[in-house]
Coordinates of C-alpha atoms in Angstrom, one line a residue:
Chain T
M24 CA 25.6 -25.8 11.3
D25 CA 29.2 -26.0 10.2
I26 CA 30.3 -24.5 7.0
K27 CA 30.2 -27.8 5.1
Q28 CA 26.6 -28.3 6.1
L29 CA 25.7 -24.8 5.1
E30 CA 27.3 -25.4 1.7
N31 CA 25.3 -28.5 1.3
F32 CA 22.2 -26.6 2.2
A33 CA 23.1 -24.0 -0.5
T34 CA 23.7 -26.6 -3.1
Q35 CA 20.3 -28.1 -2.5
V36 CA 18.7 -24.7 -2.7
R37 CA 20.3 -24.3 -6.1
R38 CA 18.7 -27.6 -7.2
D39 CA 15.4 -26.4 -5.9
I40 CA 15.7 -23.1 -7.8
L41 CA 16.5 -24.8 -11.1
R42 CA 13.8 -27.4 -10.7
Q43 CA 11.2 -24.9 -9.8
V44 CA 11.8 -22.7 -12.8
H45 CA 12.3 -25.6 -15.2
K46 CA 9.0 -27.2 -14.3
V47 CA 6.9 -24.2 -15.3
D48 CA 9.3 -22.9 -17.9
S49 CA 9.3 -19.4 -16.3
G50 CA 10.7 -17.5 -13.3
H51 CA 14.0 -15.9 -12.4
P52 CA 17.0 -18.3 -11.8
G53 CA 19.9 -15.8 -12.4
G54 CA 19.4 -13.6 -9.3
S55 CA 18.1 -16.5 -7.3
L56 CA 21.3 -18.5 -7.8
G57 CA 23.4 -15.4 -7.1
C58 CA 21.8 -14.8 -3.8
T59 CA 21.7 -18.4 -2.6
E60 CA 24.6 -17.9 -0.1
F61 CA 22.9 -14.8 1.3
F62 CA 19.6 -16.5 2.0
T63 CA 21.3 -19.6 3.4
A64 CA 23.4 -17.5 5.7
L65 CA 20.5 -15.3 6.8
Y66 CA 18.0 -18.0 7.6
Q67 CA 20.3 -20.8 8.7
E68 CA 22.9 -18.8 10.7
V69 CA 22.4 -15.1 11.2
M70 CA 18.7 -14.2 11.8
Q71 CA 16.8 -15.0 15.0
H72 CA 13.5 -16.1 13.5
N73 CA 10.5 -18.3 14.1
P74 CA 9.1 -20.6 11.5
E75 CA 5.9 -20.8 13.6
F76 CA 5.0 -17.8 11.5
N77 CA 3.4 -14.8 13.1
M78 CA 2.8 -11.8 10.9
D79 CA 3.6 -9.2 13.5
G80 CA 7.0 -10.8 14.1
I81 CA 7.4 -9.4 17.6
G82 CA 10.5 -10.8 19.4
E83 CA 12.2 -12.0 16.2
D84 CA 14.3 -10.6 13.4
L85 CA 12.4 -9.8 10.2
F86 CA 13.4 -10.1 6.5
F87 CA 11.9 -8.3 3.5
L88 CA 12.7 -9.3 0.0
S89 CA 12.3 -6.2 -2.2
N90 CA 13.3 -7.7 -5.5
G91 CA 10.5 -10.2 -5.4
H92 CA 11.3 -11.8 -8.7
I93 CA 14.0 -13.9 -7.0
S94 CA 11.2 -15.8 -5.3
P95 CA 12.6 -19.3 -6.2
V96 CA 15.5 -18.9 -3.7
F97 CA 13.2 -17.3 -1.1
Y98 CA 10.7 -20.1 -1.3
S99 CA 13.3 -22.9 -1.2
V100 CA 15.1 -21.4 1.8
L101 CA 11.8 -20.7 3.6
A102 CA 10.6 -24.3 3.0
R103 CA 13.9 -25.8 4.0
S104 CA 13.9 -23.6 7.1
G105 CA 10.6 -25.0 8.3
Y106 CA 8.1 -22.4 7.2
F107 CA 6.1 -24.8 4.9
P108 CA 6.4 -28.3 3.4
V109 CA 9.3 -28.7 1.0
E110 CA 7.0 -30.6 -1.4
E111 CA 5.0 -27.4 -1.9
L112 CA 7.9 -26.1 -4.1
N113 CA 6.3 -28.4 -6.7
T114 CA 3.5 -25.8 -7.0
F115 CA 5.7 -22.8 -7.9
R116 CA 3.8 -20.5 -10.3
L117 CA 1.0 -23.1 -10.8
I118 CA -2.7 -22.2 -10.6
N119 CA -4.1 -22.2 -7.0
S120 CA -0.6 -22.1 -5.5
R121 CA 0.6 -20.2 -2.5
L122 CA 3.9 -19.8 -4.3
Q123 CA 3.0 -17.0 -6.7
G124 CA 5.4 -15.8 -9.4
H125 CA 6.3 -13.0 -7.0
P126 CA 5.8 -13.4 -3.3
T127 CA 2.6 -12.3 -1.7
T128 CA 0.8 -12.4 1.7
H129 CA -2.4 -12.8 -0.3
E130 CA -2.2 -16.6 -0.4
G131 CA -1.1 -16.9 3.2
L132 CA 2.3 -18.4 2.6
P133 CA 4.2 -18.4 5.9
G134 CA 7.3 -16.3 5.9
I135 CA 6.0 -13.6 3.6
R136 CA 5.1 -10.3 5.3
V137 CA 4.5 -8.1 2.3
A138 CA 4.0 -8.6 -1.5
S139 CA 7.0 -7.6 -3.7
G140 CA 7.6 -7.7 -7.4
S141 CA 6.8 -4.1 -8.4
L142 CA 10.3 -2.9 -7.6
G143 CA 11.6 -0.3 -5.2
Q144 CA 9.0 -0.7 -2.4
G145 CA 10.7 -3.0 0.1
M146 CA 12.9 -0.6 2.0
S147 CA 10.0 1.7 2.9
V148 CA 8.1 -1.2 4.3
A149 CA 11.1 -2.5 6.2
I150 CA 11.6 1.0 7.7
G151 CA 8.0 0.9 8.9
A152 CA 8.5 -2.5 10.5
A153 CA 11.8 -1.3 12.0
Q154 CA 10.1 1.7 13.6
A155 CA 7.3 -0.5 14.9
K156 CA 10.0 -2.6 16.6
K157 CA 11.3 0.5 18.3
L158 CA 7.8 1.5 19.4
N159 CA 7.3 -2.0 20.8
K160 CA 10.7 -1.8 22.5
D161 CA 11.7 -4.9 20.5
S162 CA 15.5 -5.0 20.1
H163 CA 15.4 -7.4 17.1
L164 CA 16.6 -6.4 13.7
V165 CA 15.1 -5.9 10.2
F166 CA 16.9 -7.2 7.2
T167 CA 16.2 -6.4 3.5
L168 CA 17.5 -7.5 0.1
H169 CA 17.4 -5.3 -3.0
G170 CA 18.6 -5.8 -6.5
D171 CA 21.2 -3.3 -7.8
G172 CA 19.1 -2.5 -10.8
E173 CA 16.2 -1.9 -8.5
L174 CA 17.9 1.1 -7.1
Q175 CA 16.9 2.9 -10.3
E176 CA 13.5 3.2 -8.7
G177 CA 13.2 6.6 -7.0
Q178 CA 11.3 5.4 -4.0
N179 CA 14.5 3.8 -2.7
W180 CA 16.2 7.1 -2.4
E181 CA 13.2 8.5 -0.5
A182 CA 13.6 5.6 1.9
I183 CA 17.4 5.8 2.0
M184 CA 17.2 9.5 3.0
Y185 CA 14.5 8.9 5.5
A186 CA 16.2 6.0 7.3
A187 CA 19.4 8.0 7.9
G188 CA 17.5 11.2 8.8
N189 CA 15.4 9.3 11.3
K190 CA 18.3 7.1 12.7
V191 CA 16.6 3.8 11.8
D192 CA 19.6 1.9 13.1
N193 CA 17.9 -1.4 13.5
L194 CA 17.8 -1.9 9.7
I195 CA 20.4 -3.8 7.6
S196 CA 19.8 -3.4 3.9
T197 CA 21.8 -5.6 1.5
I198 CA 22.2 -4.6 -2.1
D199 CA 22.8 -7.5 -4.5
L200 CA 25.5 -6.1 -6.7
N201 CA 25.5 -8.4 -9.7
G202 CA 25.7 -5.6 -12.2
Q203 CA 23.0 -7.2 -14.4
Q204 CA 19.4 -6.4 -15.2
I205 CA 16.9 -7.6 -17.8
D206 CA 18.1 -5.4 -20.7
G207 CA 21.8 -5.9 -20.0
S208 CA 24.5 -4.7 -17.6
T209 CA 23.5 -2.0 -15.1
D210 CA 26.3 0.1 -16.6
N211 CA 24.7 -0.1 -20.0
V212 CA 21.1 0.3 -19.0
L213 CA 21.5 3.1 -16.5
P214 CA 24.8 3.6 -14.7
M215 CA 24.4 4.1 -11.0
G216 CA 27.8 5.5 -10.2
N217 CA 29.5 5.0 -6.9
L218 CA 26.9 3.4 -4.7
R219 CA 29.1 3.3 -1.7
A220 CA 29.6 7.0 -1.9
K221 CA 25.9 7.6 -2.5
F222 CA 24.8 5.6 0.6
E223 CA 27.5 7.2 2.7
A224 CA 26.5 10.7 1.5
F225 CA 22.9 9.9 2.6
G226 CA 24.3 9.0 6.0
W227 CA 24.4 5.2 6.1
D228 CA 27.1 3.0 7.5
V229 CA 28.3 1.0 4.6
L230 CA 30.3 -2.3 4.4
E231 CA 31.1 -4.5 1.5
I232 CA 31.1 -8.3 0.9
E233 CA 33.7 -8.8 -1.8
N234 CA 32.4 -12.3 -2.7
G235 CA 28.7 -12.7 -2.0
N236 CA 28.9 -16.3 -3.2
D237 CA 31.4 -17.3 -0.5
L238 CA 29.3 -18.4 2.5
K239 CA 32.0 -17.5 5.1
Q240 CA 32.3 -14.0 3.7
V241 CA 28.5 -13.6 3.7
I242 CA 28.1 -14.8 7.3
N243 CA 31.0 -12.6 8.4
G244 CA 29.6 -9.6 6.6
L245 CA 26.1 -10.0 8.0
N246 CA 27.5 -10.5 11.5
E247 CA 29.7 -7.4 11.1
A248 CA 26.6 -5.5 10.0
K249 CA 24.7 -6.7 13.1
A250 CA 27.5 -5.4 15.2
R251 CA 27.2 -2.0 13.6
T252 CA 23.4 -1.6 14.4
G253 CA 22.2 0.5 17.3
K254 CA 24.7 3.2 16.6
G255 CA 22.5 5.9 15.1
K256 CA 22.8 4.9 11.4
P257 CA 21.1 2.4 9.2
V258 CA 23.6 -0.2 7.8
C259 CA 24.1 -1.0 4.1
I260 CA 25.9 -4.1 2.8
L261 CA 27.1 -3.8 -0.8
M262 CA 27.3 -7.5 -1.7
H263 CA 29.1 -8.4 -4.9
T264 CA 27.6 -11.6 -6.4
E265 CA 27.6 -13.4 -9.7
M266 CA 24.2 -13.7 -11.3
G267 CA 23.7 -17.4 -12.1
H268 CA 26.4 -18.5 -9.7
G269 CA 26.8 -22.3 -9.4
V270 CA 25.8 -23.1 -13.0
D271 CA 28.7 -22.4 -15.4
F272 CA 26.7 -21.5 -18.4
M273 CA 24.4 -19.2 -16.5
M274 CA 27.2 -17.0 -15.2
H275 CA 28.8 -13.9 -16.7
T276 CA 25.7 -12.9 -18.5
H277 CA 22.3 -11.3 -17.9
A278 CA 20.7 -13.9 -20.2
W279 CA 19.3 -16.0 -17.3
H280 CA 17.8 -13.2 -15.4
G281 CA 14.3 -14.4 -16.3
K282 CA 14.7 -17.5 -18.4
A283 CA 14.2 -21.1 -17.4
P284 CA 16.5 -24.0 -18.6
N285 CA 15.2 -26.6 -21.0
D286 CA 15.5 -30.3 -20.2
E287 CA 19.1 -30.7 -21.4
Q288 CA 20.2 -27.5 -19.7
L289 CA 18.6 -28.6 -16.5
E290 CA 20.4 -31.9 -16.5
K291 CA 23.7 -30.1 -17.0
A292 CA 23.0 -27.6 -14.3
L293 CA 21.9 -30.2 -11.8
A294 CA 25.0 -32.2 -12.5
Q295 CA 27.0 -29.2 -11.2
N296 CA 24.9 -29.2 -8.0
P297 CA 24.5 -32.7 -6.7
E298 CA 21.6 -33.6 -4.4
T299 CA 22.5 -33.1 -0.7
L300 CA 19.3 -32.9 1.4
G301 CA 17.0 -34.7 -0.9
D302 CA 15.0 -33.3 -3.8
Y303 CA 11.3 -32.5 -3.1
Chain I
M23 CA -40.2 17.6 5.9
K24 CA -37.4 17.1 8.3
K25 CA -35.2 20.2 8.8
Y26 CA -31.5 20.1 9.0
T27 CA -29.6 23.0 10.6
D28 CA -26.1 24.1 10.0
T29 CA -24.6 24.4 13.4
G30 CA -21.7 26.5 12.1
K31 CA -19.4 26.1 9.2
K32 CA -16.4 23.9 9.8
D33 CA -13.9 22.1 7.6
T34 CA -14.1 18.3 7.3
R35 CA -10.3 18.1 7.7
S36 CA -10.6 19.5 11.2
G37 CA -13.0 16.6 11.9
F38 CA -10.2 14.3 10.8
G39 CA -7.6 16.2 13.0
D40 CA -9.9 16.1 16.1
G41 CA -10.8 12.5 15.5
L42 CA -7.1 11.6 15.3
T43 CA -6.4 13.5 18.5
E44 CA -9.1 11.5 20.3
L45 CA -7.8 8.3 18.9
G46 CA -4.3 9.2 20.1
R47 CA -5.7 9.3 23.6
K48 CA -7.7 6.1 23.5
N49 CA -5.8 3.7 21.3
P50 CA -2.0 3.4 21.9
N51 CA -1.6 1.5 18.6
V52 CA -2.7 4.4 16.5
V53 CA 0.3 6.1 14.8
A54 CA 0.2 8.9 12.2
L55 CA 2.3 9.8 9.2
C56 CA 2.4 12.9 7.1
A57 CA 4.2 14.1 4.0
D58 CA 4.9 17.7 4.9
L59 CA 1.3 18.9 5.3
V60 CA 0.7 18.7 9.0
G61 CA -1.0 22.1 9.2
S62 CA -3.3 21.3 6.2
L63 CA -4.3 18.0 7.7
K64 CA -4.8 19.4 11.2
M65 CA -2.5 16.8 12.8
Q66 CA -0.6 19.1 15.2
D67 CA -2.6 18.2 18.3
F68 CA -2.0 14.5 17.8
I69 CA 1.7 15.2 17.3
D70 CA 2.0 17.4 20.4
E71 CA 0.4 14.7 22.5
N72 CA 2.1 11.7 20.9
P73 CA 5.4 12.9 19.4
E74 CA 6.9 9.3 19.4
R75 CA 3.9 8.0 17.5
F76 CA 4.2 10.5 14.6
F77 CA 6.4 10.1 11.5
Q78 CA 7.1 13.1 9.4
V79 CA 8.3 11.6 6.1
G80 CA 8.8 14.8 4.1
I81 CA 7.7 15.3 0.5
A82 CA 8.0 11.6 -0.3
E83 CA 4.5 10.0 -0.5
A84 CA 5.6 6.7 -1.9
N85 CA 7.9 6.2 1.0
M86 CA 5.1 7.2 3.4
I87 CA 2.7 4.5 2.1
G88 CA 5.4 1.9 2.3
I89 CA 6.4 2.9 5.9
A90 CA 2.7 2.8 6.8
A91 CA 2.4 -0.7 5.5
G92 CA 5.5 -1.7 7.5
L93 CA 4.2 -0.2 10.7
T94 CA 1.2 -2.5 10.6
I95 CA 3.7 -5.4 11.0
G96 CA 4.1 -5.1 14.7
G97 CA 0.5 -4.2 15.3
K98 CA 0.4 -0.5 14.7
I99 CA -2.6 1.2 13.1
P100 CA -1.1 3.9 10.8
F101 CA -3.1 6.9 9.6
A102 CA -1.2 8.4 6.6
G103 CA -2.3 11.9 5.7
T104 CA -1.7 14.1 2.7
F105 CA -3.7 15.8 -0.1
A106 CA -6.0 13.4 -1.9
N107 CA -4.1 13.8 -5.2
F108 CA -0.8 12.8 -3.6
A109 CA -2.5 10.1 -1.5
T110 CA -3.8 8.2 -4.5
G111 CA -2.7 8.9 -8.0
R112 CA 0.9 9.6 -7.1
V113 CA 1.2 6.4 -5.1
Y114 CA -1.3 4.1 -6.7
D115 CA 1.2 1.3 -7.2
Q116 CA 2.5 1.5 -3.6
I117 CA -1.0 1.3 -2.3
R118 CA -1.8 -1.5 -4.7
Q119 CA 1.1 -3.8 -3.8
S120 CA 2.3 -2.8 -0.3
V121 CA -1.1 -2.0 1.2
A122 CA -4.1 -3.5 -0.7
Y123 CA -2.6 -6.7 -2.1
S124 CA -0.6 -7.2 1.1
D125 CA -3.8 -6.7 3.1
K126 CA -2.3 -4.1 5.4
N127 CA -4.3 -2.3 8.0
V128 CA -3.4 1.2 6.7
K129 CA -5.7 4.2 6.8
I130 CA -5.1 6.5 3.9
C131 CA -6.4 9.9 5.0
A132 CA -6.9 12.3 2.1
S133 CA -7.7 16.0 2.5
H134 CA -8.3 18.7 -0.1
S135 CA -10.2 16.3 -2.4
G136 CA -12.3 17.6 -5.3
V137 CA -12.5 21.1 -6.8
T138 CA -13.3 22.8 -3.5
L139 CA -9.6 22.9 -2.8
G140 CA -10.0 26.1 -4.7
E141 CA -7.3 28.4 -5.9
D142 CA -4.4 26.0 -6.2
G143 CA -6.1 24.6 -9.3
A144 CA -6.2 21.4 -11.2
T145 CA -2.8 20.1 -10.3
H146 CA -4.0 19.6 -6.8
Q147 CA -7.7 19.0 -7.4
I148 CA -8.1 15.2 -7.9
L149 CA -11.5 14.1 -9.3
E150 CA -10.5 10.5 -10.0
D151 CA -9.5 9.3 -6.5
I152 CA -12.7 7.5 -5.6
G153 CA -12.5 5.5 -8.8
L154 CA -8.8 4.6 -8.3
M155 CA -9.4 3.5 -4.7
K156 CA -12.7 1.6 -5.2
M157 CA -11.1 -0.5 -7.9
L158 CA -8.6 -1.9 -5.5
P159 CA -9.8 -5.3 -4.1
G160 CA -10.4 -5.1 -0.3
M161 CA -10.2 -1.3 -0.1
T162 CA -12.9 0.4 1.9
V163 CA -13.7 3.9 0.4
I164 CA -15.3 6.6 2.5
N165 CA -16.2 10.2 1.6
T166 CA -17.6 12.2 4.6
C167 CA -20.0 15.1 4.4
D168 CA -19.2 17.4 7.3
Y169 CA -17.1 17.9 10.4
N170 CA -19.0 15.7 12.7
Q171 CA -19.2 12.8 10.3
T172 CA -15.5 13.0 9.4
K173 CA -14.6 12.9 13.1
A174 CA -16.9 9.9 13.7
A175 CA -15.5 8.2 10.6
T176 CA -11.9 8.7 11.7
L177 CA -12.7 7.0 15.0
A178 CA -14.6 4.2 13.3
I179 CA -12.0 3.2 10.8
A180 CA -9.4 2.6 13.6
E181 CA -11.7 -0.2 14.7
H182 CA -12.0 -1.7 11.2
Q183 CA -9.4 -4.3 10.2
G184 CA -8.2 -3.6 6.7
P185 CA -7.1 -0.9 4.3
V186 CA -9.3 2.2 4.2
Y187 CA -9.4 5.3 2.0
L188 CA -10.9 8.2 3.9
R189 CA -11.7 11.3 1.7
F190 CA -12.4 14.7 3.0
G191 CA -11.8 18.4 2.1
R192 CA -10.5 21.8 2.7
P193 CA -13.3 24.4 2.8
K194 CA -15.5 25.2 5.8
V195 CA -18.9 23.8 5.0
A196 CA -22.2 23.3 6.9
N197 CA -21.9 21.1 9.9
F198 CA -25.3 19.4 10.2
T199 CA -25.0 15.7 11.2
P200 CA -25.6 15.0 14.9
A201 CA -22.3 15.1 16.8
D202 CA -23.2 11.8 18.6
E203 CA -24.2 9.9 15.5
E204 CA -22.4 6.6 15.3
F205 CA -20.5 6.1 12.1
Q206 CA -21.3 2.7 10.6
I207 CA -19.0 1.7 7.7
G208 CA -21.0 0.6 4.7
K209 CA -24.4 1.8 6.0
A210 CA -26.3 4.5 4.1
V211 CA -27.8 7.4 6.1
H212 CA -31.4 8.3 5.2
L213 CA -31.7 12.0 5.6
L214 CA -35.1 12.8 4.0
E215 CA -38.0 10.6 3.0
G216 CA -39.6 11.3 -0.4
N217 CA -41.5 9.6 -3.2
D218 CA -40.7 11.3 -6.5
V219 CA -36.9 11.0 -6.8
T220 CA -34.0 9.6 -4.9
I221 CA -31.0 11.9 -4.5
I222 CA -27.9 10.0 -3.5
A223 CA -25.0 12.2 -2.5
T224 CA -21.6 11.9 -0.9
G225 CA -19.1 14.3 0.6
H226 CA -19.6 18.0 0.3
L227 CA -22.6 17.5 -2.0
V228 CA -24.8 16.0 0.8
W229 CA -25.6 19.4 2.2
E230 CA -26.3 20.6 -1.4
A231 CA -28.7 17.7 -1.8
I232 CA -30.6 18.7 1.3
Q233 CA -30.9 22.3 -0.1
A234 CA -32.0 20.9 -3.4
A235 CA -34.7 18.8 -1.7
E236 CA -36.1 21.9 0.0
Q237 CA -36.2 23.7 -3.3
L238 CA -37.9 20.7 -5.0
A239 CA -40.5 20.7 -2.2
E240 CA -41.4 24.2 -3.2
K241 CA -42.1 22.9 -6.7
G242 CA -44.2 20.2 -5.2
I243 CA -41.6 17.4 -5.8
S244 CA -40.9 15.0 -3.0
A245 CA -37.3 14.0 -2.9
E246 CA -35.7 11.3 -0.8
V247 CA -32.1 12.1 0.2
I248 CA -29.6 9.5 1.1
N249 CA -26.0 10.1 2.3
I250 CA -23.7 7.5 1.0
H251 CA -20.6 8.1 3.0
T252 CA -19.2 4.6 2.2
I253 CA -18.9 4.2 -1.5
K254 CA -17.3 0.7 -1.0
P255 CA -18.7 -1.5 0.3
L256 CA -21.9 0.1 -1.1
D257 CA -25.2 -0.2 0.9
E258 CA -27.0 -1.7 -2.1
E259 CA -30.0 -2.6 -0.1
A260 CA -30.7 1.0 0.9
V261 CA -30.2 2.2 -2.7
L262 CA -32.5 -0.4 -4.2
A263 CA -35.2 0.1 -1.6
S264 CA -35.4 3.8 -2.3
V265 CA -35.2 3.6 -6.1
K266 CA -37.9 0.9 -6.1
K267 CA -40.1 3.4 -4.3
T268 CA -39.2 6.6 -6.3
G269 CA -38.4 5.1 -9.7
C270 CA -35.5 7.3 -10.5
V271 CA -32.2 8.6 -9.0
V272 CA -29.8 11.6 -9.1
T273 CA -26.3 10.9 -7.8
A274 CA -24.2 13.9 -6.6
E275 CA -20.5 13.9 -5.9
E276 CA -17.5 16.1 -6.2
H277 CA -15.7 13.7 -8.6
N278 CA -15.6 12.7 -12.2
Y279 CA -18.8 10.8 -13.2
L280 CA -16.5 8.2 -14.5
G281 CA -15.4 6.0 -11.6
G282 CA -17.3 7.7 -8.9
L283 CA -20.3 7.1 -6.7
G284 CA -22.8 7.5 -9.6
E285 CA -21.1 4.7 -11.5
S286 CA -21.4 2.4 -8.5
I287 CA -25.1 3.2 -8.2
A288 CA -25.6 2.7 -11.9
R289 CA -24.0 -0.7 -11.7
T290 CA -26.2 -1.7 -8.8
L291 CA -29.4 -0.5 -10.6
V292 CA -28.5 -2.1 -13.9
K293 CA -28.0 -5.5 -12.2
N294 CA -31.0 -5.3 -10.0
H295 CA -33.6 -2.7 -10.9
P296 CA -32.9 -0.6 -14.0
A297 CA -34.1 3.0 -13.5
P298 CA -33.4 6.5 -15.0
Q299 CA -30.3 8.1 -13.5
E300 CA -28.8 11.6 -13.8
F301 CA -25.2 12.3 -12.7
V302 CA -24.3 15.5 -10.8
A303 CA -20.5 15.2 -11.2
T304 CA -17.7 16.6 -13.2
N305 CA -17.8 15.6 -16.9
D306 CA -14.5 14.0 -17.6
A307 CA -12.7 17.2 -16.9
F308 CA -9.9 18.7 -14.8
G309 CA -10.7 21.5 -12.4
E310 CA -9.1 25.0 -12.3
S311 CA -8.4 27.9 -10.0
G312 CA -11.2 29.8 -8.4
T313 CA -13.1 30.0 -5.1
P314 CA -14.9 26.8 -4.0
E315 CA -18.3 28.4 -4.6
Q316 CA -17.3 29.5 -8.1
L317 CA -16.0 26.1 -8.9
L318 CA -19.0 24.2 -7.6
E319 CA -21.2 26.5 -9.7
K320 CA -19.1 26.3 -12.9
Y321 CA -18.8 22.5 -12.8
G322 CA -22.4 22.0 -11.9
L323 CA -21.9 20.6 -8.4
N324 CA -24.5 22.5 -6.3
A325 CA -28.1 22.5 -5.1
E326 CA -29.2 24.2 -8.3
A327 CA -27.6 21.5 -10.5
I328 CA -29.2 18.8 -8.3
V329 CA -32.7 20.4 -8.7
K330 CA -32.2 20.5 -12.5
A331 CA -31.1 16.9 -12.7
S332 CA -34.0 15.9 -10.5
V333 CA -36.6 17.5 -12.7
K334 CA -35.0 15.9 -15.7
V335 CA -34.8 12.5 -14.3
I336 CA -38.4 12.5 -13.2
S337 CA -39.4 13.4 -16.8
R338 CA -37.6 10.3 -18.0
K339 CA -39.5 7.9 -15.7

């Protein structure tokens, strides 16, 4: 895909996110909108992956979403990458759906390899999957995404220490640095200090994506991270994003972390993200 | 009355270690993890023979459970070992989300369960773990009684697809089950036939139940003894058949009466065949320091306590 096509893909994903959460008047649009470019780049450009879903994932790259609450962007990108019918986005958070509020393997939705939602667990699981790849002599990579607020969970630091100490160098963990969490800015809730220095002190190779809502920068950053794998260190991407990106009134605030737009707000938001690939 | 002989005291954790070593030789997908307790869990032989299949995670149990879940993606069968306290209560949410809800084929192997851990005291003596684990949908919960059974169970759970909690202990105890006995998950083992009372025991208290039955026989009471090594799924058929015959039951376990084997038995009886039941278990209490024998006595978890409970329950028929 050229960059214009990828941008169109991302715009449609934004519409999907907004329409999913609006329909059920719940869900997490803010972080989903902020990570739209990341998911688009990962599934449409960077990862070698197979929509003919196989849980073991041998011979392909794997992705684990640790901050499971941004499920709307994950579901939209999985569906539009061929994992399940796009129409199924209509069932988000409804009874008897495979699209649970937070992603799960329990309902058998293709593309999901572990449940996430209770924060801080994804990196450990990804490390296990990365080590299984090494045992299987499978040279493919394991990608993860984590919220910045999520790093307040201590299990992450167990995992960060372990991955460096055990040279898990087929792992690329991206931190979504949007500086926001439910109760306010991360600086107000619990300041996390210099994350770059922290990851480096733990022994990771760290790179930054200055604008995680610029597709070219995200693709370049992910490719740069790939180039740094296999060198004895796990790779961390600190990706600066804007929560709510793509909808002017959802940006520069934590207010839309976990709140759905009403009818009028939806209309305004969709007008800023015109239909490109066809609504479901 | 059938006689059971102690062939020499051995710890159940060594049964786990030896089972794991055997698995290492016969199943290349078996991997092991430990949180800085290799010696206590008797995992060194497996590590020596399969260094590339062992993951030392350090004192970080939450991370260990997550890594174990991840290893199943790629077809590995992880055996994650630590003390029962740190294998359950400390990491309940990791087990709940990353293992049970995600239906991962992880084997949680928990040593030093119950009060018989001894001198380390209550911080390390978990008496709630059976309850915690049996409440998780899809989790198989096993508590083995001696070295031979623990080894056999270790081999059996590798063949079982799905999450398993395998509970065993620290002290050397009687080894009396046949070394060649096949371990069938979910299948009760009838140890003694009897007519007056059913004694259903799990873990270290199975041997105590056999001793109790012998003492009861001297009083002219005929006790049926059943070893429930798999608390979930429970062999309800075996439980009901026996209690229908004897009309009452004593349950015996090294665990809180809340949430343990006794509670599972009570639920089964209430639903199908109400009958008097007495609980040999800890009474909503924490443990403390002491020798295993002292603790079993103080908390009423030995043959003497089972005899008393049997006499009482028969009087309630």
